[in-house]
XYZ file of C-alpha atoms in Angstrom:
562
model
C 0.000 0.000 0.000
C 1.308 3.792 -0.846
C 0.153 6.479 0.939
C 0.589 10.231 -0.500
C -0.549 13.273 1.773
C 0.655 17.200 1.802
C 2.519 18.804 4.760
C -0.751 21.099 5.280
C -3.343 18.004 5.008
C -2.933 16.282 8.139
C -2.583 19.517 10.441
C -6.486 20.037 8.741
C -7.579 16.758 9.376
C -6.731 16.883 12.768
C -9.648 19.525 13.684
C -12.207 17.436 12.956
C -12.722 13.737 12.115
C -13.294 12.842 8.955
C -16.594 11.670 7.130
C -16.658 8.883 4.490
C -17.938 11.359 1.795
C -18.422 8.882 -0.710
C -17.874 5.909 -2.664
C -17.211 6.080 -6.573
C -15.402 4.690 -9.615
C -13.228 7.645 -10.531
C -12.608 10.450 -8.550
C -11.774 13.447 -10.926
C -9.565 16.334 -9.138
C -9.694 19.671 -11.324
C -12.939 21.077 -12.749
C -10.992 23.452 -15.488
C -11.900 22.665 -19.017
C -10.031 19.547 -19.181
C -11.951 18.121 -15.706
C -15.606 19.356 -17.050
C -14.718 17.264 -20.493
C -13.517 14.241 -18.493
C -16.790 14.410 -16.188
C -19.145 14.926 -19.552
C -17.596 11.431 -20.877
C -17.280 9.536 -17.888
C -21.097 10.833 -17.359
C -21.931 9.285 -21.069
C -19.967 6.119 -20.685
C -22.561 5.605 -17.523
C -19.682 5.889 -14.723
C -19.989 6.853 -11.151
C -17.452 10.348 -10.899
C -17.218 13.059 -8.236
C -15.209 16.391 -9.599
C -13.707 18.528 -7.038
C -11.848 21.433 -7.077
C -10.744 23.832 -4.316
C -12.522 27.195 -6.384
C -16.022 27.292 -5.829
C -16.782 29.987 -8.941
C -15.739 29.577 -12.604
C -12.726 31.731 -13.606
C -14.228 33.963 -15.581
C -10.890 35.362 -17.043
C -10.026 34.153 -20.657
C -6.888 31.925 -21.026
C -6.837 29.223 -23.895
C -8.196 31.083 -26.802
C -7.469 28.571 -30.203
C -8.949 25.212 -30.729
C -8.574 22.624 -33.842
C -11.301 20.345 -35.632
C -10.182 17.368 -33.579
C -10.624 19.204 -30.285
C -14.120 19.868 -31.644
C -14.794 16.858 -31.693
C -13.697 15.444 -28.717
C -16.258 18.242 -27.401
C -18.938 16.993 -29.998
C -18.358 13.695 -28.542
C -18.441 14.914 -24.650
C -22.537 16.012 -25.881
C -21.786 19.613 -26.924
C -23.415 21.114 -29.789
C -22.701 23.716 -32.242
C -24.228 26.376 -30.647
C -23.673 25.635 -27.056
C -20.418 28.089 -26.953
C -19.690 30.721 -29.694
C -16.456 29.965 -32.104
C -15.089 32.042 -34.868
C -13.553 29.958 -37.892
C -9.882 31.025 -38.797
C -9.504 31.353 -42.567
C -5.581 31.512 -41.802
C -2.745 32.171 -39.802
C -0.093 34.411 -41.209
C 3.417 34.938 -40.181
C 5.146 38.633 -41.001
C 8.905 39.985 -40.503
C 9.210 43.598 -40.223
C 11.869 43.247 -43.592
C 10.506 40.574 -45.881
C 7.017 40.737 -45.239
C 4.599 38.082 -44.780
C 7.148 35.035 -45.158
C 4.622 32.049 -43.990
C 0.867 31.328 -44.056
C -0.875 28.105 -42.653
C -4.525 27.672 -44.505
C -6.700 27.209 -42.221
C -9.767 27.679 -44.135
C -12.556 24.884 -44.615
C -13.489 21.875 -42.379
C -12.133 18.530 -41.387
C -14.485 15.730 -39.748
C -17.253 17.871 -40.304
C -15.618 20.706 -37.940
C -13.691 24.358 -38.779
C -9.593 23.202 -39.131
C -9.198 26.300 -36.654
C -11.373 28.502 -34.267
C -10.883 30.781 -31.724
C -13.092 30.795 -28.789
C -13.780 32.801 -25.114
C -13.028 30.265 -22.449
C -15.294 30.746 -19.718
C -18.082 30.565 -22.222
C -16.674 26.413 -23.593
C -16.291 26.108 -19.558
C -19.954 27.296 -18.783
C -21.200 24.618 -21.847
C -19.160 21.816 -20.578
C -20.649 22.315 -16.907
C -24.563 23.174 -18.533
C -23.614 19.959 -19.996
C -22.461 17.697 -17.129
C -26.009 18.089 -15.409
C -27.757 15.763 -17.588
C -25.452 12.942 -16.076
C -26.966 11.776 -12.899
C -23.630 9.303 -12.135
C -21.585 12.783 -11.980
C -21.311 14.797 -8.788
C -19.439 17.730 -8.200
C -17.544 19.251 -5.015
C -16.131 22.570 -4.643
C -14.667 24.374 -2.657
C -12.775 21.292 -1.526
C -9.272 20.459 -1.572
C -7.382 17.396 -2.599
C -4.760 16.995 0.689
C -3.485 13.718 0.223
C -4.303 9.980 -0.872
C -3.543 6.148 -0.487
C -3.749 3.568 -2.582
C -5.648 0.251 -1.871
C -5.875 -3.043 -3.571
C -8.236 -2.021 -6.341
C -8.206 1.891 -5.688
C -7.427 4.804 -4.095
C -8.712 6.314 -0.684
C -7.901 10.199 -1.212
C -8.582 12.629 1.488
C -10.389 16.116 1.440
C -9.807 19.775 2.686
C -13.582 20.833 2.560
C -13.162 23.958 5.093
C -13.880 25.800 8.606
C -12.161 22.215 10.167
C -14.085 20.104 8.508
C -12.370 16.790 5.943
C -13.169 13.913 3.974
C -12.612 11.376 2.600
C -13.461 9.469 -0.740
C -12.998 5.916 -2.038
C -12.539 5.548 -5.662
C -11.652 3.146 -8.403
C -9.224 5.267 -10.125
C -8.018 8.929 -9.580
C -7.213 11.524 -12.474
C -5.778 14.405 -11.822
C -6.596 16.897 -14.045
C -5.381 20.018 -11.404
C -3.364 21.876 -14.131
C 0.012 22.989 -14.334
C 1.170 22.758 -10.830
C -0.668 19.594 -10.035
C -0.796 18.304 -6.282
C -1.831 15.101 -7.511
C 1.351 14.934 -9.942
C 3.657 15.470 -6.872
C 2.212 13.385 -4.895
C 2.631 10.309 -7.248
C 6.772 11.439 -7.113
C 6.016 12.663 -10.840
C 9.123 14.316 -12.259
C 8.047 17.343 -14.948
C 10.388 17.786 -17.432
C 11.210 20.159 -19.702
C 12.371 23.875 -20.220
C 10.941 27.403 -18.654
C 11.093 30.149 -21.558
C 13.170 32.965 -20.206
C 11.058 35.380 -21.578
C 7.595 36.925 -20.029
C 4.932 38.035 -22.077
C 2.014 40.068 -21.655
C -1.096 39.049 -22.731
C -4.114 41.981 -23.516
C -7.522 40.712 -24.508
C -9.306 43.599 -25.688
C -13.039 44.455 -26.556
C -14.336 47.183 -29.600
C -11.212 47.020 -31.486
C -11.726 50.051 -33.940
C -9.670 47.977 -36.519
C -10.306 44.516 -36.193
C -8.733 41.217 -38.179
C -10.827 37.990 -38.975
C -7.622 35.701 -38.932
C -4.754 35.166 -36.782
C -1.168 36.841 -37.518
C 2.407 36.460 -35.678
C 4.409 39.870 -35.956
C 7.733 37.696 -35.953
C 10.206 41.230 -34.674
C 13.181 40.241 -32.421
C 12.407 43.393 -30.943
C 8.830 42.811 -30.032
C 7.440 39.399 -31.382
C 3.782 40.116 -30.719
C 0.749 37.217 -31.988
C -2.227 39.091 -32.237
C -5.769 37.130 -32.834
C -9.570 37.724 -32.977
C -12.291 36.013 -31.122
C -15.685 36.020 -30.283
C -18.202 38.535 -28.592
C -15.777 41.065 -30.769
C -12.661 40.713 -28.816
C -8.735 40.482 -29.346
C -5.873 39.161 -28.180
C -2.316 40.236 -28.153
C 0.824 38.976 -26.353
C 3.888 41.077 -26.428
C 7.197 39.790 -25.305
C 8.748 41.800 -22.459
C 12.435 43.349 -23.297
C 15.061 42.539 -20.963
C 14.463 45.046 -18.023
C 11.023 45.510 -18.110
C 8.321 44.464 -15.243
C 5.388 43.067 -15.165
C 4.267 46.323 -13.491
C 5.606 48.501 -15.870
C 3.698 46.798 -18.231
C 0.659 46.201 -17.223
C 0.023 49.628 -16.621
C -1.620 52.231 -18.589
C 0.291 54.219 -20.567
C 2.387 51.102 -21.521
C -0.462 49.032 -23.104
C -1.509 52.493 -24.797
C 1.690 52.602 -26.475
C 1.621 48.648 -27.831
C -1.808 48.667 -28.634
C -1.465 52.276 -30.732
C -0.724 50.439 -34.205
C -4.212 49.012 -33.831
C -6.140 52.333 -33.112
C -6.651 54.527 -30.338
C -6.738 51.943 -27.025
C -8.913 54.725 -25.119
C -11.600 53.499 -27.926
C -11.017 49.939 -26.995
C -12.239 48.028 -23.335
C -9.381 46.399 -21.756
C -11.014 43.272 -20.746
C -7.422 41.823 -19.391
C -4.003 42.414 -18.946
C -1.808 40.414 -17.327
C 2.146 38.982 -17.752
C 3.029 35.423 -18.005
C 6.108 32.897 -18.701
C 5.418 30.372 -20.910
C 6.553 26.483 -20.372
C 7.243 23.025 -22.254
C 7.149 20.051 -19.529
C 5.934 16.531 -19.908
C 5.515 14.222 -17.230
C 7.523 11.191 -17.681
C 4.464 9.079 -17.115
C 1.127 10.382 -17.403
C -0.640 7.536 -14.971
C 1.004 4.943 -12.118
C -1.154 2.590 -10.286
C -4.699 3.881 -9.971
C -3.642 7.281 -10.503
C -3.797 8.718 -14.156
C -2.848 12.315 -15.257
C -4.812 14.750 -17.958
C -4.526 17.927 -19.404
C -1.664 20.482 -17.612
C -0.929 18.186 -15.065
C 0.544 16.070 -17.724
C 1.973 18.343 -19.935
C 2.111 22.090 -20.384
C 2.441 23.124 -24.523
C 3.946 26.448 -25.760
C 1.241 28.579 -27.169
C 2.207 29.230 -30.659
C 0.358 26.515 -32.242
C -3.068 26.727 -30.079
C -2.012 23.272 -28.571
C -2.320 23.608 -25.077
C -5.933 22.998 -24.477
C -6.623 20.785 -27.388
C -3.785 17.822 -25.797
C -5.798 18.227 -22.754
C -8.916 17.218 -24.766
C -6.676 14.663 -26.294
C -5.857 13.103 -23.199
C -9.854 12.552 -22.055
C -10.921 11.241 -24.758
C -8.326 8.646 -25.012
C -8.648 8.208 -21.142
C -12.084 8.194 -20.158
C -13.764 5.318 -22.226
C -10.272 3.061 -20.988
C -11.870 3.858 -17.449
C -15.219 3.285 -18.186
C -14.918 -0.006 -19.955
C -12.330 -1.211 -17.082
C -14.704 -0.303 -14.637
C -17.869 -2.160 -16.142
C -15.874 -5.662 -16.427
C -15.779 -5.077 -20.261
C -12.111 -4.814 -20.649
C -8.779 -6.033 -18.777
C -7.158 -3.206 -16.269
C -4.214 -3.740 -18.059
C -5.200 -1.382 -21.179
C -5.151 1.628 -19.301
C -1.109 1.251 -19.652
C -1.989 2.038 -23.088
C -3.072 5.439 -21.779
C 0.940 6.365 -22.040
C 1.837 4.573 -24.671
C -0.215 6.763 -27.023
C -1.094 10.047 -25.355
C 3.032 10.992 -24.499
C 4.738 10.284 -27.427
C 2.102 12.990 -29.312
C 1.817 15.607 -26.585
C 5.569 15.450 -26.558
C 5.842 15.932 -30.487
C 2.988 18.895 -30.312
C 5.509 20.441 -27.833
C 8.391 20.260 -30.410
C 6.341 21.613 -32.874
C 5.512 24.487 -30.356
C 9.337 25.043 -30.093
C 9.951 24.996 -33.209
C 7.632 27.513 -33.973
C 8.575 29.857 -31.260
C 11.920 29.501 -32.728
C 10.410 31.516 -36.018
C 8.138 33.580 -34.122
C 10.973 35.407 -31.083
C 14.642 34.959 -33.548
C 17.474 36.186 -31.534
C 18.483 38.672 -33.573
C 17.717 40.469 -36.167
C 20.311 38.585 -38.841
C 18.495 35.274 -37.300
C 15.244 36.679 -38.505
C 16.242 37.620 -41.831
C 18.279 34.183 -42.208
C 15.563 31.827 -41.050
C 12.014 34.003 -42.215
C 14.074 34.478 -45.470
C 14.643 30.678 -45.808
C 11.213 29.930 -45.131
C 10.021 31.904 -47.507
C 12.825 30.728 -50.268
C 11.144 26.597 -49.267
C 7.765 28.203 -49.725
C 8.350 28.243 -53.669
C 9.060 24.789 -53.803
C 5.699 23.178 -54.004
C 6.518 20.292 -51.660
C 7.209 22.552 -49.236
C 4.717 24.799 -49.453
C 1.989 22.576 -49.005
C 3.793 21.159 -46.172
C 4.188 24.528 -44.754
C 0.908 25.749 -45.844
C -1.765 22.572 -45.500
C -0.576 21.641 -41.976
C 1.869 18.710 -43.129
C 4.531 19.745 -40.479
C 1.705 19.132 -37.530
C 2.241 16.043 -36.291
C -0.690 12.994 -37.372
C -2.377 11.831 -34.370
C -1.650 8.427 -35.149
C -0.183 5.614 -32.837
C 2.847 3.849 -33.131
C 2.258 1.829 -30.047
C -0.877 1.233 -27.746
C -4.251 -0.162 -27.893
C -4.305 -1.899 -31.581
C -3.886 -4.450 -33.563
C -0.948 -4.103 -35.434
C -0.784 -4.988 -39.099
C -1.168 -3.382 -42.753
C -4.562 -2.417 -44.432
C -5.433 -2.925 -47.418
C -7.515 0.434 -47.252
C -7.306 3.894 -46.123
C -7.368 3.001 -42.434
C -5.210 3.376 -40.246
C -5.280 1.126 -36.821
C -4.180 2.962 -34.262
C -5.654 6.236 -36.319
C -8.640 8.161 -36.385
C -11.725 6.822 -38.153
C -12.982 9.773 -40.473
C -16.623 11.891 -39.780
C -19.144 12.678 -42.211
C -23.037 13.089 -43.207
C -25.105 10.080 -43.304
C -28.276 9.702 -43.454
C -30.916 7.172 -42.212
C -33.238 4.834 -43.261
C -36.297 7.387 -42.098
C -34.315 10.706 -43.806
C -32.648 12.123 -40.552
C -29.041 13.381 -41.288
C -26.502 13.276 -38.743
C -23.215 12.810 -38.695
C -21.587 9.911 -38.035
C -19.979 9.736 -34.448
C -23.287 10.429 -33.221
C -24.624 7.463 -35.305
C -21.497 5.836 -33.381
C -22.526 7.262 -29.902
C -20.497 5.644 -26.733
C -20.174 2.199 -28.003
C -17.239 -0.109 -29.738
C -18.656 -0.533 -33.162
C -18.209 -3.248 -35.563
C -18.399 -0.915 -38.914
C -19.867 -3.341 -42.200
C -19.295 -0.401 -45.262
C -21.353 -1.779 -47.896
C -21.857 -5.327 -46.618
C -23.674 -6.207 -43.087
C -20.508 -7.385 -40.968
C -22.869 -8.604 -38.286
C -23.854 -11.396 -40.651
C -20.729 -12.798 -40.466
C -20.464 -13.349 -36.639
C -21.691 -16.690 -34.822
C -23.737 -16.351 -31.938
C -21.156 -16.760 -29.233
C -19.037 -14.001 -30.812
C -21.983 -11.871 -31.085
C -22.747 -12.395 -27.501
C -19.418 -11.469 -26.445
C -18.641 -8.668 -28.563
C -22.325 -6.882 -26.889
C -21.044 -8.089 -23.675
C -17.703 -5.639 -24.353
C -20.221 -2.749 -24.990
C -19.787 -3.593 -28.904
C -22.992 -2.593 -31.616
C -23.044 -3.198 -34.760
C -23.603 -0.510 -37.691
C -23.401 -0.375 -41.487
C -22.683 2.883 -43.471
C -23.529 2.385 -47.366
C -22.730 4.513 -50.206
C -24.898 7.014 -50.870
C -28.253 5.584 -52.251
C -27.717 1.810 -52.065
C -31.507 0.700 -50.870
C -31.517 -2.460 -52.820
C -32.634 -5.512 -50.527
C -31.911 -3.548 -47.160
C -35.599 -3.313 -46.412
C -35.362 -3.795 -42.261
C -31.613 -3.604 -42.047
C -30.407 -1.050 -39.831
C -28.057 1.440 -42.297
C -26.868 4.546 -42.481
C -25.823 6.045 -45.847
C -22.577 7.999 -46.819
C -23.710 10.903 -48.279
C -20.179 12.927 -49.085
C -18.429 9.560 -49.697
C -16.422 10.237 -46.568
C -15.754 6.523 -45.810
C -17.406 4.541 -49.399
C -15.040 4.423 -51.829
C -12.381 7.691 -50.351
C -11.554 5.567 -47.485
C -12.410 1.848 -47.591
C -13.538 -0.689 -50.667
C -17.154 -2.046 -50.641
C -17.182 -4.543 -48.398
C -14.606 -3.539 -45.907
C -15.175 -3.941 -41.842
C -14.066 -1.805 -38.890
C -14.231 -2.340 -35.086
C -13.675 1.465 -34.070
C -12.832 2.216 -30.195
C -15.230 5.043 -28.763
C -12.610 7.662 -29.112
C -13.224 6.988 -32.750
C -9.393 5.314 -32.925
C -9.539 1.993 -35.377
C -8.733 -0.666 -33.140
C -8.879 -3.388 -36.560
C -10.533 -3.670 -39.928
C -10.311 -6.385 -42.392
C -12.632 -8.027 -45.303
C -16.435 -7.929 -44.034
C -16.576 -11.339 -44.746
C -13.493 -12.238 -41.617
C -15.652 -9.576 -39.317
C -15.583 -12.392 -36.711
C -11.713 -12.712 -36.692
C -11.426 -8.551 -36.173
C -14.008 -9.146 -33.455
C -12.248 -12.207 -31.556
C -8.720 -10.569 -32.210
C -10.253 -6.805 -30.627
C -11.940 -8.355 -27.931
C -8.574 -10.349 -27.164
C -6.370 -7.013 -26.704
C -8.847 -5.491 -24.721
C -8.994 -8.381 -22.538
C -12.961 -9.208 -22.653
C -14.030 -12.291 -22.553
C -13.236 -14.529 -25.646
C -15.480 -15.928 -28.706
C -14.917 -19.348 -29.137
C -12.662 -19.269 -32.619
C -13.524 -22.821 -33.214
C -16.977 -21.237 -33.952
C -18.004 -20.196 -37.448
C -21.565 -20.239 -38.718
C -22.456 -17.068 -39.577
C -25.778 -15.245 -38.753
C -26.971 -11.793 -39.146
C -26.760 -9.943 -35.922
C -27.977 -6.397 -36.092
C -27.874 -3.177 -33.460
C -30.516 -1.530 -32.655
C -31.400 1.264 -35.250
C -30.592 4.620 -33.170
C -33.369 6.945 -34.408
C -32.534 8.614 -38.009
């Protein structure tokens, strides 16, 4: 048994005995954006969570201000709609040196998975949608205004113990622990979790700003050794801009008045504009060296802390959920093997670390040294920009790293089609059997889903493989091309109205079993749908179909409503 407590938590406990506060099957410390989107899928996947967090209000001040189209739809999977927090789509991001001009732009414009490549967005408002959200779960409770003080672990979880004020503690028994706590995470020191990495020297201020008289509809870096200053819109009319302090100047200094006057003058007259914030920071780039041991897991900041020049910071957190939370929930419902929550690290690190790189790397262009650095290095940029490799490397995203697995929760092998295992499973329209349009990871919802493109892959699975696949949460779905009706009179079938999956991504006839994170965990010929299900259900450690088995019968899921 290990037992982690703070210097301050037992002096609390002390004034008051403690009350068994309650008894769950993940305990979720942190209620920031990453904690609310943890809570919203635990909630869906039907698990028992408490969220606590020592603030009792929301903080209202903006931070993370960029997301991508795969952190949109993490949240579209977590139950939020479009409209449940306002985003503005970026049509690019352009990067300009005070001598050569604009020397890079990254297109940004048009949608990927049904979702904007780029948007900016007002924090507290995603924050507020996330927690509007989380009510509909009853298995989700939330605590604030209570502190996380210190924790054991047990043989099959974790007893953690709670600061909840005026005296008074707790404590809470729990399956598994996540710490989602942010950047200076208790629960990361209490596990003995080393964060490593680098501390830019440099501060920055950061201005968000209301009734710009001159405002942009894209985002731009101002790459100037002697001021490199990002500057962004966002919604409800605002926009940001972070200025990098010179050597000598304080945070005082700059926050003040007549300083921010004089940056924000290029812009138009700041007495015009409504300073919604000012305030200096120092950015990081730290990764744990293990982002869970024993019951303990950790998500978002707490984990890893992401430069902001490429609008990473908030979408690894979102990451890091997704890829978590159905892990936990199938663990905790008997439908998978404890052991693939090890695969929790073996996918999420390597990429947060490589998002980090690319943050470096991108600072690099953004703050040069010197002024002969930033002629040398924009210049060359701009020179590989006229190759047309390179440019639509530069240009189309090509240099952000896939969010593909090399090792992890898989099975390994070459396809024969687009897929990728251990890769995203594309999003697009389809449309039902009764004319409802929707797109398809809400056709998915929270299940593992044998996928039959063309074919019905559910006809090729015995009984006793059927039986065990629906025991490991599995359903069964099949996505046509657009307008085959022939003799599927009472089949449950969803067709591919943009050709997202039938023919750009798979042959007629193809199969997928697709984790609920959307990752493809194994596809093959429709026709060997009951080896992919025997081999998936074998790495996630559910109980077996007999392989000796191999009369095939049609085995449908229910028909979600189209």
């Amino acid at each position: 048994m290990e037992t982690h407590s703070s210097a301050d938590s037992r002096a609390a406990a002390t004034a008051r005995p403690a009350e068994t506060l309650a008894e769950v099957e993940v305990l979720v410390v942190g209620y920031g954006p990453v904690g609310a989107a943890i809570a919203n899928l635990l909630g869906r996947y039907g698990v028992r969570t408490l969220v606590v967090d020592k603030a009792r209000e929301l903080l209202t001040a903006p931070r993370a201000i960029a997301l991508d189209n795969e952190a949109l739809r993490i949240l579209q999977l977590a139950g939020l709609e479009e409209n449940d927090f306002e985003r503005i789509a970026i049509p690019f991001v352009r990067m300009r040196s005070p001598w050569l001009g604009e020397f890079g732009r990254v297109n940004t414009l048009g949608s990927i998975d049904g979702h904007p490549k780029l948007v900016t967005f007002y924090q507290p408002d995603l924050e507020r949608a996330l927690r509007r959200r989380m009510v509909c779960y009853a298995e989700v409770r939330t605590l604030l205004g209570a502190s996380l003080t210190g924790f054991r672990e047990e043989a099959g979880g974790v007893v953690a113990s709670l600061d909840l004020g005026e005296g008074r503690s707790a404590v809470v028994k729990a399956r598994y622990l996540v710490g989602a706590d942010g950047a200076g995470s208790l629960v990361r020191q209490l596990i003995g979790e080393q964060f490593e990495g680098e501390t830019y020297g440099e501060d920055w201020l950061i201005v968000d700003a209301l009734e710009v008289p001159q405002p942009i509809d894209h985002v731009e870096f101002i790459c100037d050794h002697r001021r490199p200053t990002p500057h962004m819109c966002a919604p409800g009319g605002r926009e940001r801009w972070e200025f990098m302090l010179r050597p000598g100047e304080t945070r005082q200094e700059m926050e003040g008045e007549a300083r921010i006057r004089e940056l924000l003058a290029p812009w138009g007259a700041p007495e015009q504009m409504n300073i919604e914030r000012k305030a200096v920071y120092r950015f990081h780039a730290r990764v744990a060296r293990t982002f869970g041991k024993g019951h303990v897991f950790l998500a978002g900041d707490a984990a890893h802390i992401t430069p902001p020049f490429v609008g990473q910071g908030l979408v690894a957190g979102l990451r890091d959920a997704a890829n978590l939370c159905w892990k936990l929930a199938w663990v905790v419902r008997g439908r998978a093997a404890p052991r693939i929550l090890d695969s929790y690290d073996q996918e999420r690190r390597p990429h947060a670390r490589a998002m980090i790189a690319l943050a470096k790397l991108m600072g690099r262009l953004v703050m040069p040294r010197s002024a002969a650095v930033a002629v040398l290095t924009h210049g060359l940029l701009r020179l590989l920009r006229l190759v047309p490799g390179m440019r639509a490397r530069f240009d189309e995203l090509g240099i952000k790293p896939k969010n593909i697995f090399a090792r992890g929760l898989f099975v390994r092998g070459r396809s024969r089609s687009r897929l990728v295992r251990g890769g995203l499973l594309p999003q697009g329209l389809l449309r039902g059997a009764g004319g409802g349009i929707r797109l398809s990871d809400e056709v998915l919802g929270a299940a593992l889903t044998l996928i039959g493109f063309g074919l019905d892959a559910g006809a090729a699975l015995d009984p006793d493989c059927a039986r065990a696949f629906a025991a490991a949460g599995g359903e069964i779905v099949r996505i046509t091309h657009c307008g085959q009706r022939l003799h599927l009179s009472g089949t449950a079938h969803w067709e591919d109205l943009q050709g997202s999956f039938l023919p750009a991504v798979v042959p007629f006839g193809w199969a997928a079993v697709v984790r609920p994170d959307r990752t493809v965990l194994h596809e093959g010929p429709a026709a060997e749908a009951g080896r992919l299900v025997r081999e998936s259900l074998a790495l996630l450690g559910a109980p077996a179909a007999d392989p000796a088995k191999d009369q095939a019968v049609p085995v449908h899921a229910a028909a979600r409503a189209a």
